[in-house]
Amino acid sequence: MFNNSQIGGVFMKVIVVGGVAGGATAAARLRRISEKTEIVVFERGKYVSFANCGLPYYIGGEIKEREKLLVQTVEGMSKRFAMDIRNETEVTSINRNTKTVTAVHLPTGKEYTESYDKLLLSPGARPVIPPIPGLKESENLFTLRNIPDTDQINGWIEERKPAQAVIVGGGFIGLEMAENLYACGMDVTIVEMADQIMAPLDKEMASIVENRVRDFAELYLNDGVKEFRQKGNKIILSSGKELSSDLTILSIGVTPENKLAEQAGLALGERGGIIVDEYLQTDDPYIYAVGDAVETIDYILQKPVVVPLAWPANRQGRIVADTISGKPAAYPGTLGTAIAKVFDLTAASAGKNEKQLREAGINYKAVHIHPLSHAGYYPGAEQISMKLLFDPGQGTILGVQAVGKEGVDKRVDVISTAIRGNLTVFDLQEIELSYAPPYSSAKDPVNMLGYAASHVAEEEIDVVHAWEINKRIEAGEMLVDVRTPEEFKKGSVPGAVNIDLDSLRERLADFPKDKPVNITCQVGLRGYIAVRILKENGIEARNLSGGYKTYSELFRSQEMNALFI
Amino acid sequence: MFNNSQIGGVFMKVIVVGGVAGGATAAARLRRISEKTEIVVFERGKYVSFANCGLPYYIGGEIKEREKLLVQTVEGMSKRFAMDIRNETEVTSINRNTKTVTAVHLPTGKEYTESYDKLLLSPGARPVIPPIPGLKESENLFTLRNIPDTDQINGWIEERKPAQAVIVGGGFIGLEMAENLYACGMDVTIVEMADQIMAPLDKEMASIVENRVRDFAELYLNDGVKEFRQKGNKIILSSGKELSSDLTILSIGVTPENKLAEQAGLALGERGGIIVDEYLQTDDPYIYAVGDAVETIDYILQKPVVVPLAWPANRQGRIVADTISGKPAAYPGTLGTAIAKVFDLTAASAGKNEKQLREAGINYKAVHIHPLSHAGYYPGAEQISMKLLFDPGQGTILGVQAVGKEGVDKRVDVISTAIRGNLTVFDLQEIELSYAPPYSSAKDPVNMLGYAASHVAEEEIDVVHAWEINKRIEAGEMLVDVRTPEEFKKGSVPGAVNIDLDSLRERLADFPKDKPVNITCQVGLRGYIAVRILKENGIEARNLSGGYKTYSELFRSQEMNALFI
């Protein structure tokens, strides 16, 4: 089965560069496959296999003990997996002709070479640090990638007791840091250059998170840092606004740690990722690469992509060990399933978002729903806002986004699984999910999303979206809100007229027959029934996808943002 | 698309018998498809579309307001969906020749006939009531299926303030009632005739629940009610044991409500379910049936089965409306995904269990794992005990069971989805699930289950099970516990010897080479590494599936039960 552990009668020697995530996983798997393979792991840092995703929570105090971050120690891992781990040792060059690497033991500066039969690169990624004036002089500026970074931030917090924190970058790690610095008692400001936080979400979904984040932190969208002044204590934004900061976290993204690969002449992609084939082999047949440093294939678009996430790194580490050991295992591409806790919300996504699909020129439709996480009559049910993107012809699922509290992770995981199983939006209706009142409803939110998308795919109804409804009203189209008058009074889309769903059949004469009518309700469900009634009565109608909930979240975020400009 | 709404120029008239779950869903969908179909719903009870799965929680006080149980009212549903709902009206016969039903308005006794073009039966199920002596004279004995049952139980509790409750039947509803009567302050005793509670689980998985249930209630397994005495206040068990009861819930199962169908001469299956084809059509082309009353196909075994669960009823109701309206929609069979909250545990399953696979003569293998619900270094992670059943040749997933707290529902739902997507145990390794420390690990429990099963399917390791290990030790085989001496001292399988995993390579000489060695650890993970080390060193070894955790839960339950006999 595994036939490579001996090469010409001699046992194979594998060098792994990078002892965290993908590298650590690969090394352990290599040993489990064979007791004979010689395994040498070089790790530049002091620690191997640490919990990088846990670092923000250790800073925030949610994780109390530092040693919890150390999933494996050098000693423990060396012993258990009979491997030669050389931490604090940096591989400075790869000599492909001689199949050796040059390494430097950082504490002593001692340099030496080590030979390999197979070389695995798992160097990870490094934070993007743009050339902003005053950045280098900023003493209170940190990035967060590893345990020394964490120790530095904690040291700064302990020593300086910062009151004002600024997070540059509204991505997943930036938001996790915002939550955790808020938990430390700081006033937190987030600065994001794009018009939304959390790039994997589309704007109307990110808006839900933005509206909640603003309950805890200041949020500046469409704005960036122009200059750091006073050793970083003053931050000048592109808009001209000035911020005070006692502690600044720079988290605008990461870029592949590709220096070693580049120097060795390995092929790199446009985004700097090491190019590998489906077996994670570089263009040198003796060198493999995994994790944040590589360019893989996007599972949906089948195009090159760099995805610095833990799941792909671990999976790639696992299967590359099989391949190296002579049982080739292909990596089918990355779906990019991602999740983050943002204060009391959870936001998750998988596959492509609308921005990416539009850019890729892919034909798609979108639906939004806001079902409850479990049966409404059982206590604790929370609304989950979900968006599904799909090909309206075949029903192929292209992407999912969800924001809420309980059960967000479950629904995104179910849909990720559905995508891997080539299930369509029609199939989502049929997935038999576990139901008892504390967990779900007899029609699970995933089923509901399948129904909503199928209705559109099968042209039972057509939808209109929150970001286009104002224009349609301006163009003279009618928007009817079919909620009760009590609900309508509390707020609706400007220009909407109110006709309660339950009196719709008596009010058919009020509808124009010559142009389409737009319908809204709270979350889209009553709107769907209304559209069906109208269509069956010869009136062309479309449903506002996600109803007033999606509309109001989007416009609330835009209005709030306008206040800051 | 929907071409049946007119029949010979006249709009179709559909009669639905039963206005809960499947019937209510079908009626609403019929209306959403067409405004013209005439829809008459007969419901024997006072209420339509009530929350039957919520009833135990209303009794226990978790659900506070009675009206929350009424998902739809007769008035509200009639108005919204323009349908003729006749509650408190029982259909007493179907006259297939004339395509009419005879109905009786129960409050007045008025009988009349009503014609149909298509008839949909959704009569549900009724509790099994065995002919136990003294049962009819028991004043404190209740079953729970609907709102009047609930009102009766609540009335009894209010009036009599019962201190001792007995639940007959350790199925899902029995256990939900045990939890809720315990919440009302009662001393609860559960009597179950089988050797385990929760039939969809296998014994070693049910044991985990049994061991927890015993912290809250008395549990008698392998025992049944022989006689009720003193108007039900005394219960004599088959074992001779006597119980006192102030309130008894009989929940030993339900049987299809098939009287109407039987009288009409419709074909019934062995278990009494109305036989329908994949389009939910009975053997009368004008009569359809859905829900607890029908016999459907088991998705895994492709054999007839009666599954009284809410999800299939609702799904069938939905698609039968499409079929009746001229767009045939097939029901692919029932996976039987089920879940229950049992005190502070969650137990869930999908597909077939080991008992059923053995009975069906299907070749399978089983693996057990006990991963944490999310990253161990983030607070609140809870162990989930999982079992996967699969075909070792193709890797086809045959069934899953899980018991734990957080995240049980998610993992069973993901695997249900994988089954629907024809994903194998090999594919489970590859499902890209959302990971951040509060939600999962970089290898999700589902991935871990895929790895564990793939190792067995690909013969990387062989497993031995908790229920067979004692016999193997008796037969002279060695069992080595590779946990630390500290862990070993706290308890292990009788007869096990302790060799710490991390000193295994130095102790290879202690292992016999002529016969297989069994390995155990806490949950099976270190055992897997140990087996790999031994195999690669020429020693035949097997891993105890689920480790000491599975073993100890199984034997603890068996020991506890022996105490009661």
Tab-separated table of N, CA and C in Angstrom, chain A residues 29 31-35 51 53-54 57 62-63 68 79-80 82 310-311 314-315 318 327 332 334-337 339 341 346 377-379 409-410 413-414 416-417 420 429-437 439 442 447 451 455 458 460 501-502 505-506 528 532-533 536-537, chain B residues 29 31-35 51 53-54 57 62-63 68 79-80 82 310-311 314-315 318 327 332 334-337 339 341 346 377-379 409-410 413-414 416-417 420 429-437 439 442 447 451 455 458 460 501-502 505-506 528 532-533 536-537:
chain	number	residue	atom	x	y	z
A	29	ARG	N	1.928	11.768	10.565
A	29	ARG	CA	1.343	10.770	9.656
A	29	ARG	C	2.435	9.927	8.996
A	31	ARG	N	5.179	9.044	10.276
A	31	ARG	CA	5.593	8.044	11.256
A	31	ARG	C	4.539	6.956	11.426
A	32	ARG	N	3.263	7.328	11.447
A	32	ARG	CA	2.229	6.307	11.629
A	32	ARG	C	2.217	5.343	10.451
A	33	ILE	N	2.601	5.829	9.286
A	33	ILE	CA	2.657	4.953	8.116
A	33	ILE	C	3.845	4.004	8.218
A	34	SER	N	4.973	4.525	8.646
A	34	SER	CA	6.165	3.681	8.696
A	34	SER	C	7.033	4.019	9.902
A	35	GLU	N	7.548	2.987	10.511
A	35	GLU	CA	8.488	3.160	11.627
A	35	GLU	C	9.896	3.420	11.120
A	51	ALA	N	-1.409	26.182	19.087
A	51	ALA	CA	-2.798	26.464	18.724
A	51	ALA	C	-2.919	27.879	18.179
A	53	CYS	N	-4.915	29.305	16.182
A	53	CYS	CA	-6.273	29.870	16.169
A	53	CYS	C	-6.749	30.271	17.564
A	54	GLY	N	-6.022	29.823	18.594
A	54	GLY	CA	-6.455	30.149	19.949
A	54	GLY	C	-5.820	31.414	20.499
A	57	TYR	N	-7.859	34.366	21.869
A	57	TYR	CA	-8.639	34.043	23.058
A	57	TYR	C	-7.763	33.953	24.302
A	62	GLU	N	-10.043	34.383	27.649
A	62	GLU	CA	-11.012	33.284	27.540
A	62	GLU	C	-10.273	31.953	27.761
A	63	ILE	N	-9.087	31.847	27.173
A	63	ILE	CA	-8.183	30.727	27.462
A	63	ILE	C	-7.221	31.215	28.534
A	68	LYS	N	-1.983	25.595	27.470
A	68	LYS	CA	-3.071	25.026	26.648
A	68	LYS	C	-2.845	25.302	25.170
A	79	LYS	N	9.379	12.214	21.025
A	79	LYS	CA	9.332	10.908	21.679
A	79	LYS	C	8.243	10.027	21.053
A	80	ARG	N	7.023	10.575	21.005
A	80	ARG	CA	5.903	9.759	20.550
A	80	ARG	C	6.069	9.315	19.101
A	82	ALA	N	8.957	9.444	17.302
A	82	ALA	CA	10.341	9.094	16.974
A	82	ALA	C	10.853	9.939	15.816
A	310	ALA	N	-6.799	26.809	8.597
A	310	ALA	CA	-6.249	25.652	9.311
A	310	ALA	C	-6.683	24.323	8.708
A	311	TRP	N	-7.950	24.243	8.286
A	311	TRP	CA	-8.453	22.958	7.792
A	311	TRP	C	-7.655	22.489	6.579
A	314	ASN	N	-4.088	21.291	7.550
A	314	ASN	CA	-4.057	19.995	8.213
A	314	ASN	C	-4.362	18.858	7.250
A	315	ARG	N	-5.368	19.069	6.419
A	315	ARG	CA	-5.743	18.026	5.452
A	315	ARG	C	-4.599	17.765	4.478
A	318	ARG	N	-1.799	15.843	6.080
A	318	ARG	CA	-2.146	14.430	6.187
A	318	ARG	C	-1.926	13.676	4.867
A	327	LYS	N	1.591	6.277	-1.614
A	327	LYS	CA	0.180	6.049	-1.899
A	327	LYS	C	-0.421	7.401	-2.282
A	332	PRO	N	-8.506	17.756	-3.612
A	332	PRO	CA	-9.478	18.162	-4.637
A	332	PRO	C	-9.728	19.661	-4.730
A	334	THR	N	-9.904	23.625	-2.477
A	334	THR	CA	-10.357	24.204	-1.215
A	334	THR	C	-11.692	24.916	-1.400
A	335	LEU	N	-12.620	24.569	-0.521
A	335	LEU	CA	-13.936	25.193	-0.537
A	335	LEU	C	-13.897	26.509	0.240
A	336	GLY	N	-12.949	26.606	1.147
A	336	GLY	CA	-12.799	27.838	1.924
A	336	GLY	C	-13.842	28.006	3.014
A	337	THR	N	-14.340	26.896	3.547
A	337	THR	CA	-15.300	26.983	4.649
A	337	THR	C	-14.640	27.716	5.816
A	339	ILE	N	-15.305	30.295	9.521
A	339	ILE	CA	-16.245	30.706	10.567
A	339	ILE	C	-15.525	31.601	11.559
A	341	LYS	N	-16.337	33.731	15.474
A	341	LYS	CA	-17.181	34.260	16.530
A	341	LYS	C	-16.867	35.747	16.572
A	346	THR	N	-22.128	34.618	15.385
A	346	THR	CA	-21.292	33.705	14.624
A	346	THR	C	-21.530	34.002	13.152
A	377	TYR	N	-41.297	27.498	19.317
A	377	TYR	CA	-42.058	27.359	20.566
A	377	TYR	C	-41.176	26.851	21.708
A	378	TYR	N	-39.954	26.423	21.391
A	378	TYR	CA	-39.029	25.963	22.433
A	378	TYR	C	-38.081	27.117	22.770
A	379	PRO	N	-37.826	27.339	24.059
A	379	PRO	CA	-37.047	28.533	24.432
A	379	PRO	C	-35.666	28.599	23.772
A	409	ASP	N	-22.941	27.338	12.612
A	409	ASP	CA	-21.901	26.386	12.197
A	409	ASP	C	-22.515	25.119	11.616
A	410	LYS	N	-23.569	24.629	12.260
A	410	LYS	CA	-24.211	23.388	11.789
A	410	LYS	C	-24.708	23.529	10.360
A	413	ASP	N	-21.900	23.814	7.819
A	413	ASP	CA	-21.230	22.522	7.669
A	413	ASP	C	-22.074	21.541	6.850
A	414	VAL	N	-23.371	21.558	7.080
A	414	VAL	CA	-24.244	20.673	6.296
A	414	VAL	C	-24.170	21.050	4.811
A	416	SER	N	-21.687	22.684	3.300
A	416	SER	CA	-20.347	22.314	2.800
A	416	SER	C	-20.316	20.840	2.409
A	417	THR	N	-20.930	20.029	3.242
A	417	THR	CA	-20.993	18.590	2.968
A	417	THR	C	-21.819	18.317	1.714
A	420	ARG	N	-19.762	19.017	-1.297
A	420	ARG	CA	-18.821	17.926	-1.552
A	420	ARG	C	-19.520	16.686	-2.109
A	429	GLN	N	-33.615	20.236	-0.151
A	429	GLN	CA	-34.972	20.043	0.371
A	429	GLN	C	-35.127	18.668	1.011
A	430	GLU	N	-34.337	17.733	0.536
A	430	GLU	CA	-34.523	16.311	0.862
A	430	GLU	C	-33.613	15.797	1.944
A	431	ILE	N	-32.686	16.629	2.411
A	431	ILE	CA	-31.740	16.129	3.417
A	431	ILE	C	-32.487	15.947	4.733
A	432	GLU	N	-32.407	14.730	5.231
A	432	GLU	CA	-33.159	14.373	6.437
A	432	GLU	C	-32.307	14.715	7.651
A	433	LEU	N	-32.624	15.822	8.279
A	433	LEU	CA	-31.808	16.322	9.380
A	433	LEU	C	-32.504	16.057	10.702
A	434	SER	N	-31.695	15.960	11.740
A	434	SER	CA	-32.233	15.566	13.038
A	434	SER	C	-33.134	16.657	13.602
A	435	TYR	N	-34.317	16.246	14.025
A	435	TYR	CA	-35.267	17.209	14.564
A	435	TYR	C	-35.859	16.781	15.896
A	436	ALA	N	-35.649	17.609	16.876
A	436	ALA	CA	-36.428	17.653	18.111
A	436	ALA	C	-36.431	19.135	18.453
A	437	PRO	N	-37.429	19.609	19.209
A	437	PRO	CA	-37.566	21.065	19.370
A	437	PRO	C	-36.310	21.812	19.823
A	439	TYR	N	-33.350	21.480	18.859
A	439	TYR	CA	-32.260	21.441	17.878
A	439	TYR	C	-32.614	22.024	16.519
A	442	ALA	N	-39.084	20.835	12.053
A	442	ALA	CA	-39.349	19.689	11.167
A	442	ALA	C	-38.862	19.999	9.757
A	447	ASN	N	-33.208	22.838	4.877
A	447	ASN	CA	-34.312	22.464	3.998
A	447	ASN	C	-35.007	23.712	3.462
A	451	TYR	N	-35.727	24.913	-0.240
A	451	TYR	CA	-37.041	25.263	-0.793
A	451	TYR	C	-36.994	26.642	-1.451
A	455	HIS	N	-37.581	27.184	-5.406
A	455	HIS	CA	-38.682	28.008	-5.919
A	455	HIS	C	-38.184	28.964	-6.992
A	458	GLU	N	-36.868	26.859	-10.120
A	458	GLU	CA	-37.980	26.277	-10.888
A	458	GLU	C	-38.993	27.341	-11.312
A	460	GLU	N	-40.929	29.176	-9.699
A	460	GLU	CA	-42.192	29.292	-8.990
A	460	GLU	C	-42.381	30.731	-8.536
A	501	LEU	N	-51.157	40.209	4.219
A	501	LEU	CA	-51.270	38.970	3.427
A	501	LEU	C	-52.666	38.376	3.499
A	502	ASP	N	-53.241	38.384	4.718
A	502	ASP	CA	-54.522	37.706	4.876
A	502	ASP	C	-55.700	38.469	4.274
A	505	ARG	N	-56.279	38.519	-1.047
A	505	ARG	CA	-57.210	38.017	-2.076
A	505	ARG	C	-58.360	39.004	-2.336
A	506	GLU	N	-58.685	39.804	-1.309
A	506	GLU	CA	-59.773	40.794	-1.495
A	506	GLU	C	-59.257	42.080	-2.128
A	528	TYR	N	-43.402	35.193	-0.070
A	528	TYR	CA	-43.459	34.073	-1.018
A	528	TYR	C	-44.909	33.619	-1.240
A	532	ARG	N	-47.125	33.944	-4.734
A	532	ARG	CA	-47.842	32.803	-5.333
A	532	ARG	C	-49.307	33.151	-5.572
A	533	ILE	N	-49.924	33.788	-4.591
A	533	ILE	CA	-51.335	34.171	-4.744
A	533	ILE	C	-51.486	35.115	-5.944
A	536	GLU	N	-50.808	33.389	-9.378
A	536	GLU	CA	-51.923	32.510	-9.750
A	536	GLU	C	-53.166	33.311	-10.125
A	537	ASN	N	-53.152	34.599	-9.778
A	537	ASN	CA	-54.245	35.488	-10.173
A	537	ASN	C	-53.831	36.413	-11.312
B	29	ARG	N	-49.283	23.598	0.819
B	29	ARG	CA	-48.535	23.548	-0.445
B	29	ARG	C	-49.493	23.465	-1.645
B	31	ARG	N	-52.290	24.849	-1.912
B	31	ARG	CA	-52.771	26.205	-2.156
B	31	ARG	C	-51.679	27.076	-2.776
B	32	ARG	N	-50.440	26.934	-2.320
B	32	ARG	CA	-49.378	27.761	-2.882
B	32	ARG	C	-49.144	27.439	-4.356
B	33	ILE	N	-49.435	26.182	-4.716
B	33	ILE	CA	-49.282	25.805	-6.128
B	33	ILE	C	-50.407	26.402	-6.962
B	34	SER	N	-51.620	26.335	-6.433
B	34	SER	CA	-52.760	26.817	-7.216
B	34	SER	C	-53.782	27.505	-6.327
B	35	GLU	N	-54.302	28.606	-6.844
B	35	GLU	CA	-55.374	29.314	-6.144
B	35	GLU	C	-56.727	28.674	-6.430
B	51	ALA	N	-47.900	21.677	17.730
B	51	ALA	CA	-46.502	21.289	17.899
B	51	ALA	C	-46.414	20.004	18.713
B	53	CYS	N	-44.259	17.688	18.875
B	53	CYS	CA	-42.947	17.407	19.479
B	53	CYS	C	-42.669	18.292	20.687
B	54	GLY	N	-43.478	19.322	20.872
B	54	GLY	CA	-43.260	20.223	22.005
B	54	GLY	C	-44.035	19.829	23.247
B	57	TYR	N	-42.359	19.232	26.661
B	57	TYR	CA	-41.720	20.416	27.227
B	57	TYR	C	-42.735	21.407	27.783
B	62	GLU	N	-40.906	23.903	30.429
B	62	GLU	CA	-39.870	24.548	29.613
B	62	GLU	C	-40.548	25.491	28.616
B	63	ILE	N	-41.651	25.015	28.022
B	63	ILE	CA	-42.504	25.878	27.197
B	63	ILE	C	-43.617	26.373	28.110
B	68	LYS	N	-48.322	28.668	22.398
B	68	LYS	CA	-47.121	28.442	21.587
B	68	LYS	C	-47.167	27.086	20.882
B	79	LYS	N	-57.966	31.114	6.570
B	79	LYS	CA	-57.927	32.439	5.939
B	79	LYS	C	-56.714	32.545	5.004
B	80	ARG	N	-55.535	32.228	5.532
B	80	ARG	CA	-54.321	32.445	4.754
B	80	ARG	C	-54.287	31.566	3.509
B	82	ALA	N	-56.928	29.921	2.160
B	82	ALA	CA	-58.235	29.777	1.505
B	82	ALA	C	-58.654	28.317	1.420
B	310	ALA	N	-41.321	13.333	12.561
B	310	ALA	CA	-41.885	14.573	12.016
B	310	ALA	C	-41.283	14.937	10.656
B	311	TRP	N	-39.966	14.741	10.504
B	311	TRP	CA	-39.339	15.156	9.254
B	311	TRP	C	-39.946	14.451	8.042
B	314	ASN	N	-43.528	15.735	7.246
B	314	ASN	CA	-43.568	17.053	6.618
B	314	ASN	C	-43.072	17.020	5.178
B	315	ARG	N	-41.991	16.292	4.974
B	315	ARG	CA	-41.440	16.201	3.620
B	315	ARG	C	-42.443	15.521	2.685
B	318	ARG	N	-45.275	17.776	1.788
B	318	ARG	CA	-44.858	18.760	0.781
B	318	ARG	C	-44.864	18.171	-0.630
B	327	LYS	N	-47.104	17.391	-10.838
B	327	LYS	CA	-45.650	17.388	-11.017
B	327	LYS	C	-45.088	16.298	-10.109
B	332	PRO	N	-37.558	9.379	-1.734
B	332	PRO	CA	-36.493	8.383	-1.917
B	332	PRO	C	-36.322	7.415	-0.756
B	334	THR	N	-36.652	6.758	3.763
B	334	THR	CA	-36.408	7.429	5.035
B	334	THR	C	-35.102	6.923	5.653
B	335	LEU	N	-34.270	7.886	6.014
B	335	LEU	CA	-33.001	7.571	6.667
B	335	LEU	C	-33.211	7.378	8.165
B	336	GLY	N	-34.296	7.978	8.667
B	336	GLY	CA	-34.608	7.824	10.094
B	336	GLY	C	-33.727	8.643	11.010
B	337	THR	N	-33.214	9.767	10.517
B	337	THR	CA	-32.408	10.638	11.366
B	337	THR	C	-33.246	11.066	12.573
B	339	ILE	N	-33.218	12.454	16.918
B	339	ILE	CA	-32.437	13.087	17.985
B	339	ILE	C	-33.330	13.260	19.198
B	341	LYS	N	-33.132	15.090	23.329
B	341	LYS	CA	-32.471	15.645	24.502
B	341	LYS	C	-32.875	14.743	25.651
B	346	THR	N	-27.440	14.827	24.699
B	346	THR	CA	-28.120	14.734	23.415
B	346	THR	C	-27.719	13.401	22.792
B	377	TYR	N	-8.513	23.443	23.825
B	377	TYR	CA	-7.919	24.564	24.565
B	377	TYR	C	-8.883	25.725	24.738
B	378	TYR	N	-10.024	25.665	24.051
B	378	TYR	CA	-11.045	26.710	24.206
B	378	TYR	C	-12.094	26.212	25.203
B	379	PRO	N	-12.526	27.065	26.140
B	379	PRO	CA	-13.416	26.579	27.199
B	379	PRO	C	-14.715	25.942	26.680
B	409	ASP	N	-25.830	17.169	17.384
B	409	ASP	CA	-26.760	17.354	16.269
B	409	ASP	C	-26.006	17.701	14.987
B	410	LYS	N	-24.999	18.575	15.118
B	410	LYS	CA	-24.246	19.000	13.936
B	410	LYS	C	-23.584	17.823	13.245
B	413	ASP	N	-26.051	15.481	11.595
B	413	ASP	CA	-26.621	16.120	10.403
B	413	ASP	C	-25.641	16.125	9.234
B	414	VAL	N	-24.391	16.376	9.543
B	414	VAL	CA	-23.375	16.353	8.478
B	414	VAL	C	-23.295	14.949	7.875
B	416	SER	N	-25.652	12.608	7.948
B	416	SER	CA	-26.900	12.359	7.195
B	416	SER	C	-26.790	12.950	5.799
B	417	THR	N	-26.234	14.138	5.729
B	417	THR	CA	-26.054	14.806	4.439
B	417	THR	C	-25.063	14.028	3.573
B	420	ARG	N	-26.778	11.117	2.046
B	420	ARG	CA	-27.612	11.532	0.916
B	420	ARG	C	-26.771	11.889	-0.311
B	429	GLN	N	-13.253	12.114	5.416
B	429	GLN	CA	-11.956	12.723	5.748
B	429	GLN	C	-11.810	14.074	5.064
B	430	GLU	N	-12.477	14.217	3.952
B	430	GLU	CA	-12.258	15.348	3.043
B	430	GLU	C	-13.275	16.463	3.171
B	431	ILE	N	-14.288	16.269	4.004
B	431	ILE	CA	-15.306	17.308	4.092
B	431	ILE	C	-14.734	18.510	4.824
B	432	GLU	N	-14.803	19.635	4.164
B	432	GLU	CA	-14.184	20.853	4.695
B	432	GLU	C	-15.195	21.549	5.587
B	433	LEU	N	-15.030	21.374	6.889
B	433	LEU	CA	-15.999	21.897	7.849
B	433	LEU	C	-15.454	23.143	8.524
B	434	SER	N	-16.382	23.964	8.984
B	434	SER	CA	-15.982	25.264	9.515
B	434	SER	C	-15.233	25.097	10.825
B	435	TYR	N	-14.093	25.739	10.908
B	435	TYR	CA	-13.280	25.641	12.111
B	435	TYR	C	-12.831	26.996	12.646
B	436	ALA	N	-13.199	27.226	13.863
B	436	ALA	CA	-12.589	28.227	14.734
B	436	ALA	C	-12.719	27.587	16.115
B	437	PRO	N	-11.853	27.947	17.066
B	437	PRO	CA	-11.825	27.200	18.325
B	437	PRO	C	-13.172	27.017	19.036
B	439	TYR	N	-15.966	26.296	17.839
B	439	TYR	CA	-16.918	25.477	17.081
B	439	TYR	C	-16.438	24.078	16.757
B	442	ALA	N	-9.392	21.675	13.907
B	442	ALA	CA	-8.957	21.699	12.507
B	442	ALA	C	-9.278	20.358	11.841
B	447	ASN	N	-14.441	14.437	10.423
B	447	ASN	CA	-13.203	14.049	9.739
B	447	ASN	C	-12.525	12.904	10.495
B	451	TYR	N	-11.445	9.294	9.295
B	451	TYR	CA	-10.098	8.724	9.395
B	451	TYR	C	-10.148	7.357	10.077
B	455	HIS	N	-9.098	3.938	8.185
B	455	HIS	CA	-7.990	3.097	8.660
B	455	HIS	C	-8.403	1.636	8.707
B	458	GLU	N	-9.196	0.397	5.008
B	458	GLU	CA	-7.972	0.200	4.224
B	458	GLU	C	-6.983	-0.714	4.931
B	460	GLU	N	-5.373	-0.454	7.566
B	460	GLU	CA	-4.208	0.106	8.255
B	460	GLU	C	-4.172	-0.408	9.678
B	501	LEU	N	2.368	4.380	25.933
B	501	LEU	CA	2.643	4.523	24.496
B	501	LEU	C	4.061	5.025	24.248
B	502	ASP	N	4.466	6.017	25.046
B	502	ASP	CA	5.755	6.645	24.766
B	502	ASP	C	6.959	5.781	25.142
B	505	ARG	N	8.210	1.584	22.059
B	505	ARG	CA	9.279	1.136	21.160
B	505	ARG	C	10.401	0.408	21.909
B	506	GLU	N	10.543	0.759	23.199
B	506	GLU	CA	11.586	0.069	23.990
B	506	GLU	C	11.081	-1.249	24.551
B	528	TYR	N	-4.475	3.601	18.434
B	528	TYR	CA	-4.230	3.541	16.989
B	528	TYR	C	-2.747	3.744	16.678
B	532	ARG	N	-0.132	0.912	15.097
B	532	ARG	CA	0.717	1.186	13.926
B	532	ARG	C	2.181	0.883	14.241
B	533	ILE	N	2.639	1.295	15.406
B	533	ILE	CA	4.035	1.022	15.788
B	533	ILE	C	4.277	-0.490	15.827
B	536	GLU	N	4.117	-2.181	12.321
B	536	GLU	CA	5.319	-1.866	11.533
B	536	GLU	C	6.549	-2.579	12.098
B	537	ASN	N	6.409	-3.085	13.328
B	537	ASN	CA	7.500	-3.860	13.904
B	537	ASN	C	7.185	-5.359	13.895
